[in-house]
mmCIF file of C-alpha atoms and ligand atoms in Angstrom:
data_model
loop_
_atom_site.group_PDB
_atom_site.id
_atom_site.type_symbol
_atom_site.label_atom_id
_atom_site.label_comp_id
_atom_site.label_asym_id
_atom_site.label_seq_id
_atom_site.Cartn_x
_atom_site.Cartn_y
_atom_site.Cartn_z
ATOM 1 C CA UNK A 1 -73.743 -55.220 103.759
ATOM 2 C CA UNK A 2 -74.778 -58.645 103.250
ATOM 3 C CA UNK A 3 -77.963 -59.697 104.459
ATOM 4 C CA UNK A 4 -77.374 -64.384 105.017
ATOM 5 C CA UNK A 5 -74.493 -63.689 107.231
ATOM 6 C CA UNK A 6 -75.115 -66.213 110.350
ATOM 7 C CA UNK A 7 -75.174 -64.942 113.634
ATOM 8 C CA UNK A 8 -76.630 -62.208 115.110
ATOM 9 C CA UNK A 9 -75.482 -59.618 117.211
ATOM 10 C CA UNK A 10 -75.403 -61.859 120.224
ATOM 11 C CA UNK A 11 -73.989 -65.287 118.713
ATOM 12 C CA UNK A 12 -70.355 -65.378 118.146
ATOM 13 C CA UNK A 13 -68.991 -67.682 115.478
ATOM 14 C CA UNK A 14 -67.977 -70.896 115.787
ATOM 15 C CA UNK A 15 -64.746 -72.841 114.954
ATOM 16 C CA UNK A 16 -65.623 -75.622 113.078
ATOM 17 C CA UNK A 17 -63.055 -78.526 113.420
ATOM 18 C CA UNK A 18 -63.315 -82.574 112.076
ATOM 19 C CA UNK A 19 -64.270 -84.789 114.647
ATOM 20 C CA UNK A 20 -61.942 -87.170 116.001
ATOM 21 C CA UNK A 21 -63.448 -90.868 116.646
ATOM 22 C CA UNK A 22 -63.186 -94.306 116.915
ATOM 23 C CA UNK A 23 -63.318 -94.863 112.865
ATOM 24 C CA UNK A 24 -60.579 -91.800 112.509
ATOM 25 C CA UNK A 25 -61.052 -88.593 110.951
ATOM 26 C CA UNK A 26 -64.396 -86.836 110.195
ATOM 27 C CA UNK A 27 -64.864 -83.609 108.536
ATOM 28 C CA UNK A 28 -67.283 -81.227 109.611
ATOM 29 C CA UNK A 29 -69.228 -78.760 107.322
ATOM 30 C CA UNK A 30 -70.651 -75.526 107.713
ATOM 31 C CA UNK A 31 -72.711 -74.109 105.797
ATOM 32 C CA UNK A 32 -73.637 -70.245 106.431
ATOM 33 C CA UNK A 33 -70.944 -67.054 106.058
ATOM 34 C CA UNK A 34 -70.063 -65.033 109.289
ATOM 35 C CA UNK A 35 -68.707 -61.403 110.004
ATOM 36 C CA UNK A 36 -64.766 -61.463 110.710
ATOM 37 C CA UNK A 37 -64.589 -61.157 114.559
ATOM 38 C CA UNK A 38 -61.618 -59.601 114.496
ATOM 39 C CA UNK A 39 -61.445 -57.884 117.947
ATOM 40 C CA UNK A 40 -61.529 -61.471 118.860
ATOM 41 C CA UNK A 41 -58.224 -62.518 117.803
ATOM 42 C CA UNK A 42 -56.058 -63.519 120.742
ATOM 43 C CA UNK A 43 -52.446 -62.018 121.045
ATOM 44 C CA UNK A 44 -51.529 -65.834 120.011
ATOM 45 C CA UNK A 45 -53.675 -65.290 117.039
ATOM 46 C CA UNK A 46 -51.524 -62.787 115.900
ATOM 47 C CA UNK A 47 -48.709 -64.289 116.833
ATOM 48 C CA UNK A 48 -49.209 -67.564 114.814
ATOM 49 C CA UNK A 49 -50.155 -65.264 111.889
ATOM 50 C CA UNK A 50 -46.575 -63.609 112.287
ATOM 51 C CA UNK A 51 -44.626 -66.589 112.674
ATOM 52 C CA UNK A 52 -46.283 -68.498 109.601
ATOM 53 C CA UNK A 53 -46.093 -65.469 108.043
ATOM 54 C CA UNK A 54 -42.555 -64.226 108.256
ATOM 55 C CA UNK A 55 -41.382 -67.972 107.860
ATOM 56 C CA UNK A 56 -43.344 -69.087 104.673
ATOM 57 C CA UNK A 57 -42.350 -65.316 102.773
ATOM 58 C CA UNK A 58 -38.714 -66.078 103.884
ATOM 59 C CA UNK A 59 -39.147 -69.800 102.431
ATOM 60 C CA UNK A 60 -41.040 -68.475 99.038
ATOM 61 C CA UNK A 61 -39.066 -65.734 98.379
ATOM 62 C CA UNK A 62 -37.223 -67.716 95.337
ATOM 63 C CA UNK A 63 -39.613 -70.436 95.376
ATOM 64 C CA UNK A 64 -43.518 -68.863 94.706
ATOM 65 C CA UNK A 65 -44.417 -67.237 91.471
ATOM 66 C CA UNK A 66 -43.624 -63.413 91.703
ATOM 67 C CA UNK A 67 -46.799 -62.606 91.028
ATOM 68 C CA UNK A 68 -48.431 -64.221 94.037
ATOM 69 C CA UNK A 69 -45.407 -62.373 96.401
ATOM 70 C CA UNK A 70 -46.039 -58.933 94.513
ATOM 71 C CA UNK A 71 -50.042 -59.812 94.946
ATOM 72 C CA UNK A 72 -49.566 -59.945 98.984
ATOM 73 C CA UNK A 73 -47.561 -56.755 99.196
ATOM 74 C CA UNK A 74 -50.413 -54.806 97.123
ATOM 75 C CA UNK A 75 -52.455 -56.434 99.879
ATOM 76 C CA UNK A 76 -50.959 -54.682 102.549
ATOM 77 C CA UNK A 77 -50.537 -58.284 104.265
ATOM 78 C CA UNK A 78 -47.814 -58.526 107.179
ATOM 79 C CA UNK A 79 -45.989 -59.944 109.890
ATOM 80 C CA UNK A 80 -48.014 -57.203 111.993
ATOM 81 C CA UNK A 81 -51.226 -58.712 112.396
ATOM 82 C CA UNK A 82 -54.058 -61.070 110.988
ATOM 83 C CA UNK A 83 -55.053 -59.193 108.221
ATOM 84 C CA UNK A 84 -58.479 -57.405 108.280
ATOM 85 C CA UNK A 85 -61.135 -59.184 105.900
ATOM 86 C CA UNK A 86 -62.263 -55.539 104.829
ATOM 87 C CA UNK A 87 -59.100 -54.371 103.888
ATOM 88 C CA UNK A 88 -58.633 -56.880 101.640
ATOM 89 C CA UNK A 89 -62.096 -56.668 99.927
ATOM 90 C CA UNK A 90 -60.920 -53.002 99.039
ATOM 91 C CA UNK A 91 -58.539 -53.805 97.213
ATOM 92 C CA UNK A 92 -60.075 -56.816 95.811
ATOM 93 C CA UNK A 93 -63.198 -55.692 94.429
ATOM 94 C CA UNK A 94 -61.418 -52.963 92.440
ATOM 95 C CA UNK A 95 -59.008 -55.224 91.632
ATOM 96 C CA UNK A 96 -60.997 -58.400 90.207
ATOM 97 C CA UNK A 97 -64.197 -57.885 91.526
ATOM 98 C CA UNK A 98 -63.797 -61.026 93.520
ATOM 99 C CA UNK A 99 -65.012 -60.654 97.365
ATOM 100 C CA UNK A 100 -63.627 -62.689 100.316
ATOM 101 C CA UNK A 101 -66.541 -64.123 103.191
ATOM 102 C CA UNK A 102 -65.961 -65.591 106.621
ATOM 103 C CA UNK A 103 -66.693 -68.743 106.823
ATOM 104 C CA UNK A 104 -66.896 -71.460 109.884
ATOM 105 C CA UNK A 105 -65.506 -74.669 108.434
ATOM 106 C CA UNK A 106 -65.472 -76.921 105.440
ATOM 107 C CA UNK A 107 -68.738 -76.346 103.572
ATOM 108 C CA UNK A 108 -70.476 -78.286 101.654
ATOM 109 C CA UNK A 109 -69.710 -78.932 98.455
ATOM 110 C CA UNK A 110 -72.688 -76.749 96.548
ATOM 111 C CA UNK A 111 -72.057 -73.976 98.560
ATOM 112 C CA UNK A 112 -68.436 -73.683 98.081
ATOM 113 C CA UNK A 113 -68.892 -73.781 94.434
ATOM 114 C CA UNK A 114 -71.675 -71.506 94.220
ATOM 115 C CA UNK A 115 -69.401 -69.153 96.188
ATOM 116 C CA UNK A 116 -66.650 -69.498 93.712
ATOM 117 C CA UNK A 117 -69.611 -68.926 90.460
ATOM 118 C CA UNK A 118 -69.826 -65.557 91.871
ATOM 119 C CA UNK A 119 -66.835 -64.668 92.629
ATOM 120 C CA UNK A 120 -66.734 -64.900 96.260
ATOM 121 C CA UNK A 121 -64.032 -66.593 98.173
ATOM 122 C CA UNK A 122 -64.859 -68.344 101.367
ATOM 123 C CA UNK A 123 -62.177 -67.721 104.052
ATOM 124 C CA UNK A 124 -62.189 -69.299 107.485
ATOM 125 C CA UNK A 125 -62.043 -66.675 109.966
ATOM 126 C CA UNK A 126 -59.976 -68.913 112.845
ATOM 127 C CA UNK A 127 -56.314 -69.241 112.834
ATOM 128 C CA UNK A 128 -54.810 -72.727 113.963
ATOM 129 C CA UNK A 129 -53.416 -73.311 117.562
ATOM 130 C CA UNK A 130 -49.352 -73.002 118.492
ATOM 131 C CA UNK A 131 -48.920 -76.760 118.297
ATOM 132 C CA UNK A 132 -50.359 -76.779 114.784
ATOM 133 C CA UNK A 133 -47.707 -74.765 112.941
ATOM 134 C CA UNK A 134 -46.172 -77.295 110.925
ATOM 135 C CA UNK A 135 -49.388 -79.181 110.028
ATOM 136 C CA UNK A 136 -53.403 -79.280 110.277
ATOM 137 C CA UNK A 137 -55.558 -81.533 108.382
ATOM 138 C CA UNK A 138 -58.313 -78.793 107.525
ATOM 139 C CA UNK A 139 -58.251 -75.182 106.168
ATOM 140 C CA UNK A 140 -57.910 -72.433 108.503
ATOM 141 C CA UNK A 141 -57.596 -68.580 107.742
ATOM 142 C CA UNK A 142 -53.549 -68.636 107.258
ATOM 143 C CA UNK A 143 -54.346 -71.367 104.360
ATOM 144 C CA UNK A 144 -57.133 -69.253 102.828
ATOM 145 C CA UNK A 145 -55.777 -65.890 103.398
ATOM 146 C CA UNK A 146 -52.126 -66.691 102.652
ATOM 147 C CA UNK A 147 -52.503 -69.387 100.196
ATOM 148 C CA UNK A 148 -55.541 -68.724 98.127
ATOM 149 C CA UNK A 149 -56.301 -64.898 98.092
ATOM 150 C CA UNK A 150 -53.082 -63.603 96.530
ATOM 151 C CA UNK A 151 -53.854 -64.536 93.117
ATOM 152 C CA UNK A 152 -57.002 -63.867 93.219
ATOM 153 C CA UNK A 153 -55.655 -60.594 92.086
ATOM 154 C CA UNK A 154 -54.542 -62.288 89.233
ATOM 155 C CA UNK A 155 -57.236 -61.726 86.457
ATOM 156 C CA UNK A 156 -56.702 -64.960 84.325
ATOM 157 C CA UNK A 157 -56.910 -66.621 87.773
ATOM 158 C CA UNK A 158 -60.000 -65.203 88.870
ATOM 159 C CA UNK A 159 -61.947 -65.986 85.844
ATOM 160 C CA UNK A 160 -60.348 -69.349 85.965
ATOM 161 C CA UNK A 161 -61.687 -69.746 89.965
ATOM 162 C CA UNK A 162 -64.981 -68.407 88.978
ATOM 163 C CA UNK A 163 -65.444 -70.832 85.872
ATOM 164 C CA UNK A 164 -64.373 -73.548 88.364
ATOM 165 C CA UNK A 165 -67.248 -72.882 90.642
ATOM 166 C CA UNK A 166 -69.605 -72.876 87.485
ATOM 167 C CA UNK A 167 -68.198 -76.169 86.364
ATOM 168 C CA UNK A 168 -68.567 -77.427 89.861
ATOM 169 C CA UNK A 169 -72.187 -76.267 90.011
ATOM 170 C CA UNK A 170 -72.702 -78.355 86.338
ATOM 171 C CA UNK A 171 -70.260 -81.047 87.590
ATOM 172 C CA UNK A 172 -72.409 -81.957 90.732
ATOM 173 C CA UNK A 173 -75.975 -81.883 88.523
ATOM 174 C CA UNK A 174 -74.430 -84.901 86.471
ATOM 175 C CA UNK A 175 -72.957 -87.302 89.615
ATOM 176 C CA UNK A 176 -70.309 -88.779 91.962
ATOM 177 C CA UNK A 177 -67.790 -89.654 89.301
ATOM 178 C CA UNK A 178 -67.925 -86.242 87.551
ATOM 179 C CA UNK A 179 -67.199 -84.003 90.591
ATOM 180 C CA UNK A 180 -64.211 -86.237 91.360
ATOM 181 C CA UNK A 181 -62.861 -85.951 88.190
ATOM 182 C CA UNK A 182 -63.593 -81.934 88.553
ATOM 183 C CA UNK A 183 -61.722 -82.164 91.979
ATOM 184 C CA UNK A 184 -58.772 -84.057 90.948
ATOM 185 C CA UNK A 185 -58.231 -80.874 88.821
ATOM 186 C CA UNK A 186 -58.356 -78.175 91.571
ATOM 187 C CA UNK A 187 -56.279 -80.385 93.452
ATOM 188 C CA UNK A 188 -53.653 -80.203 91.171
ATOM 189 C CA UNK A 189 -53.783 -76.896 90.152
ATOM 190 C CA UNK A 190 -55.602 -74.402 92.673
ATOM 191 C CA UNK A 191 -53.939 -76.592 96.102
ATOM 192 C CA UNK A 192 -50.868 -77.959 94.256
ATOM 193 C CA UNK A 193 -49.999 -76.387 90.952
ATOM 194 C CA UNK A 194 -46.346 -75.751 89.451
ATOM 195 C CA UNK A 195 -45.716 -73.517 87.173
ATOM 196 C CA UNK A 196 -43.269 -73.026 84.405
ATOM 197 C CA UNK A 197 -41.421 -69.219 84.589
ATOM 198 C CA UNK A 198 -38.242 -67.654 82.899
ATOM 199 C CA UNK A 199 -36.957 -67.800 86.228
ATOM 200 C CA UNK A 200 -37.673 -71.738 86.293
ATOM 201 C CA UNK A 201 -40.059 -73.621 88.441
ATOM 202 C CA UNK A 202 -41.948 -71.846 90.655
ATOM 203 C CA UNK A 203 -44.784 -72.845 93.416
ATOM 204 C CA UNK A 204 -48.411 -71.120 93.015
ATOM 205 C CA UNK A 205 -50.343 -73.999 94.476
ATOM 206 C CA UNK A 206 -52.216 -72.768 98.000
ATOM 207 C CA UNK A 207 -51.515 -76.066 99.952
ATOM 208 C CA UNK A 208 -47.809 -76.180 98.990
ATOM 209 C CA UNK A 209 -47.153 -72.515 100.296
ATOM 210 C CA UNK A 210 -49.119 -72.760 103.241
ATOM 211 C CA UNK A 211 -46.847 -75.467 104.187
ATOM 212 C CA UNK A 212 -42.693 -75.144 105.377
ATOM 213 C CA UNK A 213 -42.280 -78.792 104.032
ATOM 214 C CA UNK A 214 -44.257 -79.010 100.977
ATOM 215 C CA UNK A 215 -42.604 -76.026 99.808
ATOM 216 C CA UNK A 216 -39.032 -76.964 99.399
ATOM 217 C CA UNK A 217 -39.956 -80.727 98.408
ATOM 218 C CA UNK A 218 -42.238 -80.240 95.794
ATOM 219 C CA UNK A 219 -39.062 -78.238 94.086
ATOM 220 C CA UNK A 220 -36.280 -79.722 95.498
ATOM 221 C CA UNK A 221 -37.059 -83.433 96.341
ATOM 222 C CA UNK A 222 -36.206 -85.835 93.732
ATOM 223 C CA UNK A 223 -38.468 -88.139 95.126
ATOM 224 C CA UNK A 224 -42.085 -86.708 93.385
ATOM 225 C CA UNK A 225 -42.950 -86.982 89.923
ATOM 226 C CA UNK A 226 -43.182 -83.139 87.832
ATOM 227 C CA UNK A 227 -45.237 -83.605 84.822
ATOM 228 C CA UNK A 228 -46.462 -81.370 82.302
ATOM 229 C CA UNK A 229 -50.165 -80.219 82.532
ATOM 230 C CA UNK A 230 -52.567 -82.386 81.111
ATOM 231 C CA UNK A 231 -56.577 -82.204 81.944
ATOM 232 C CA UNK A 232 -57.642 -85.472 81.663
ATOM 233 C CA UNK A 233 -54.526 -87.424 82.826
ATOM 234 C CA UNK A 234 -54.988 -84.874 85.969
ATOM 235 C CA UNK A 235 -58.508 -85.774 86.116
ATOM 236 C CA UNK A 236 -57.785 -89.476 86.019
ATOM 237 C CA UNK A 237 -55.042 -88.882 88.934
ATOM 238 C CA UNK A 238 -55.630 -89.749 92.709
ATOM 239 C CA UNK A 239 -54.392 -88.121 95.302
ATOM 240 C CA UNK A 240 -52.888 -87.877 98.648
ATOM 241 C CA UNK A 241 -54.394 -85.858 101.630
ATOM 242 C CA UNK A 242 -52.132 -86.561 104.499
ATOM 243 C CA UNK A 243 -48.611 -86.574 102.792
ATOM 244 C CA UNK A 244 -46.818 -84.804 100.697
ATOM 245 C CA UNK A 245 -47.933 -85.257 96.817
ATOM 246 C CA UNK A 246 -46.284 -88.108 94.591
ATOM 247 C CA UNK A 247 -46.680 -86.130 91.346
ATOM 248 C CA UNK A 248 -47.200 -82.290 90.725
ATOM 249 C CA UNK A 249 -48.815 -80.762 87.013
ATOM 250 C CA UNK A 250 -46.774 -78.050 85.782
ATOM 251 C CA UNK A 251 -48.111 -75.348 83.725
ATOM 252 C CA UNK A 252 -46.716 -72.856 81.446
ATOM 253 C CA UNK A 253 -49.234 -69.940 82.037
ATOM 254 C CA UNK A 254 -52.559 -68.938 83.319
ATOM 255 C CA UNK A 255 -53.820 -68.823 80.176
ATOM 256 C CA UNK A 256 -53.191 -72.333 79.475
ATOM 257 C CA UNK A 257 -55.124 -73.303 82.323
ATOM 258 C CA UNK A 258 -57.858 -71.050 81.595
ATOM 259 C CA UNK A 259 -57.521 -72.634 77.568
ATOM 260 C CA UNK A 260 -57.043 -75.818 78.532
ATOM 261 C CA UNK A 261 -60.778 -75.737 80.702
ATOM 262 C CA UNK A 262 -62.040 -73.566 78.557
ATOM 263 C CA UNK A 263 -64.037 -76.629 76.859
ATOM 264 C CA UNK A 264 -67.796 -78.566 77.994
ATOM 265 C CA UNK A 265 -66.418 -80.991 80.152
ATOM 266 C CA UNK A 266 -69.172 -83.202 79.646
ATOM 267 C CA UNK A 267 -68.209 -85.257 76.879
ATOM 268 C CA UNK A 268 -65.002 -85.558 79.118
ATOM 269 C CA UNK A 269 -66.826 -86.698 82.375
ATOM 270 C CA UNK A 270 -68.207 -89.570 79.353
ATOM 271 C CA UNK A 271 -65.437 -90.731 78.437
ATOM 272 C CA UNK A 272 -63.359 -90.812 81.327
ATOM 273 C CA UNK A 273 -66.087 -92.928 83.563
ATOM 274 C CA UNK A 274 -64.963 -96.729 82.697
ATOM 275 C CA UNK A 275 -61.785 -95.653 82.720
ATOM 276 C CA UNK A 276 -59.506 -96.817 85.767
ATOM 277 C CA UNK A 277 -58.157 -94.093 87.976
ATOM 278 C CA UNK A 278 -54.381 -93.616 87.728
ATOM 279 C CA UNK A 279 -52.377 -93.660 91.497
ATOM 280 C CA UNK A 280 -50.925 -90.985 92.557
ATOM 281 C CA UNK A 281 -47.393 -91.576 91.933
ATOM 282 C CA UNK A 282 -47.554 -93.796 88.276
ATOM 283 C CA UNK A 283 -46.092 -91.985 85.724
ATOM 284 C CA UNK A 284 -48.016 -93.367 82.344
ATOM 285 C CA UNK A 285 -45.960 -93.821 78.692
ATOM 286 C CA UNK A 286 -47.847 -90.752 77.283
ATOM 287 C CA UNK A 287 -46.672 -87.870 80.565
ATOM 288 C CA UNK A 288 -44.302 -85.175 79.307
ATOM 289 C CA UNK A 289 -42.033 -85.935 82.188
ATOM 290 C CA UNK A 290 -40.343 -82.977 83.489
ATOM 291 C CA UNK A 291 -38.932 -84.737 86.428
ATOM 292 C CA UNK A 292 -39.068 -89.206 86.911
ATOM 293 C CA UNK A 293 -39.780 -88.966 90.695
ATOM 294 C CA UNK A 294 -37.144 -91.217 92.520
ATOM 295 C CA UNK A 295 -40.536 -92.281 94.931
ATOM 296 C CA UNK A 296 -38.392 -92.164 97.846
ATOM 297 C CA UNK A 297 -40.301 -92.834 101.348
ATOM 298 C CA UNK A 298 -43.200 -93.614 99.396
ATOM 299 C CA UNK A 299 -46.450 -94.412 100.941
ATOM 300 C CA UNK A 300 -48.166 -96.711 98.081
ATOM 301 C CA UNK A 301 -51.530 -96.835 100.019
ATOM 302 C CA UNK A 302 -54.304 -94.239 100.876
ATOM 303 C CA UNK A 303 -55.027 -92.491 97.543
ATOM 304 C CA UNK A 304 -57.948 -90.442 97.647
HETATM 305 N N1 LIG B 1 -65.353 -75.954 81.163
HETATM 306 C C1 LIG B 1 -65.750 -76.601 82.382
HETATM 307 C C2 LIG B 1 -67.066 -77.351 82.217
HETATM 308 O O1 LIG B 1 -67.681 -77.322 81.197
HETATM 309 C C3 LIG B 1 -65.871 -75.606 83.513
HETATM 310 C C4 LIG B 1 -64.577 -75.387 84.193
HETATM 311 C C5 LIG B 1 -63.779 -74.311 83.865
HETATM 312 C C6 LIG B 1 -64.158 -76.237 85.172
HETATM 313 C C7 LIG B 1 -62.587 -74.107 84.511
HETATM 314 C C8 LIG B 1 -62.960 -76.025 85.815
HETATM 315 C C9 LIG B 1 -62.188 -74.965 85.501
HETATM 316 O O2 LIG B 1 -67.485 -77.983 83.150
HETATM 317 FE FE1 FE B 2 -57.354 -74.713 99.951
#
């Protein structure tokens, strides 16, 4: 079908991992898209898939916004088996027109966003190992498949993921400080986003319900902070990578989101260079505090 997918008939794809050395972690990038080898998939493949599966649907059955549970059952995903990357895209493209690609690794930064600007989400085709259940530091296909593709259904969240790549595309042409601003905001809303329901607050964030932990604490701790969306305060916000968040942005809709970004963000990107970068967990005077975060077993270093 498509004609840049890497490897022939005779190379096999690769799974592209950080590299472990002697000045810590270092992500690796990949750059090309690959066919799904699913015939490849090990009976522990499958068997990963089911656990993480059945566990994380049993966890987010009151927890996840109904519409990204509904949006896996019109999927057809399972327990059964790692879900084919073709079966999917059928129901996708009718759905939203968006199209899911294999992919090695991380990739780089242009790619990924050009990707997103037309409408095609990057999935990576290996599963983690046994040992790796409750945590890995990079994406692998039961983050992207589970996490990110179920709303993708969604058709407010598809134009907002395929603005996002357009704004990424714009974001990197201006510099450094713009694209972290830009990623500060899919951080907090694509990875880690609340949202406001009549059925109170549910998760639809892919990192929190790819994760057992993340899932009940971002609800149920009192320790994090739960503020009420707010671009630029999100896009002043740091981060963390390797712990649970300090603070998670609740919305109210889709639509808000999609509003709320509707506007040039590069009058934004102005004004918010000399201003300092808030940590993760600070709540400021001007947050419409939902929840005061207790900060309980608190980190205070290693914001991104
Ligand atoms: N409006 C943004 C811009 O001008 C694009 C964007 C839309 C970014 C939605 C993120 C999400 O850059
Ligand atoms: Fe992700």
């Amino acid at each position: 079908m498509r004609g840049d997918r890497l490897g022939g008939m005779n190379s096999e794809p690769r799974r592209v991992e950080h590299q472990q050395t002697d000045r810590g972690n270092i992500p690796v990038y990949a750059a090309g898209t690959v066919e799904q080898p699913w015939d490849r998939y090990s009976r522990t493949d499958h068997e990963v898939w089911a656990q993480l599966f059945r566990r994380q649907r049993e966890i987010l059955k009151h927890r996840a916004t109904r519409e990204f549970l509904d949006n896996q059952e019109r999927f057809g995903m399972s327990a059964d088996a790692i879900p084919k990357f073709d079966d999917l895209n059928n129901v996708l493209s009718l759905g939203t027109g968006w199209e899911i690609v294999g992919v090695e690794g991380l990739l780089p930064d242009q790619v990924f966003f050009d990707h997103l600007a037309n409408r095609r989400f990057p999935v990576t085709w290996w599963i983690r190992k046994p040992e790796q259940l409750d945590y890995i530091s990079e994406p692998d296909l039961f983050h992207d498949l589970f996490g990110h593709v179920p709303l993708l259904l969604n058709p407010v969240f598809a134009d907002y993921m395929q603005a996002y790549g357009r704004g990424g595309v714009k974001a990197h042409g201006i510099g450094a400080d713009a694209l972290m601003n830009l990623t500060r905001l899919y951080w907090y809303t694509v990875e880690f986003g609340l949202i406001n329901t009549s059925e109170g607050l549910r998760i639809y964030g892919s990192g929190i319900v790819s994760s057992k932990g993340e899932s009940v604490y971002c609800l149920e701790s009192n320790a994090p902070n739960r503020l009420g969306f707010d671009l630029e305060r999100i896009m002043r916000t740091r981060y963390k990578i390797d712990t649970f968040q300090q603070t998670y942005f609740v919305i109210d809709s889709f639509e808000q989101l999609m509003e709320a970004t509707e506007p040039d963000f590069r009058p934004i990107y102005e004004r918010l260079a000399p201003q300092p970068a808030f940590p993760a967990g600070e709540v400021q005077a001007s947050d419409r505090v939902i929840h005061r975060g207790t900060g309980e077993g608190w980190i205070k270093s290693g914001d991104v």
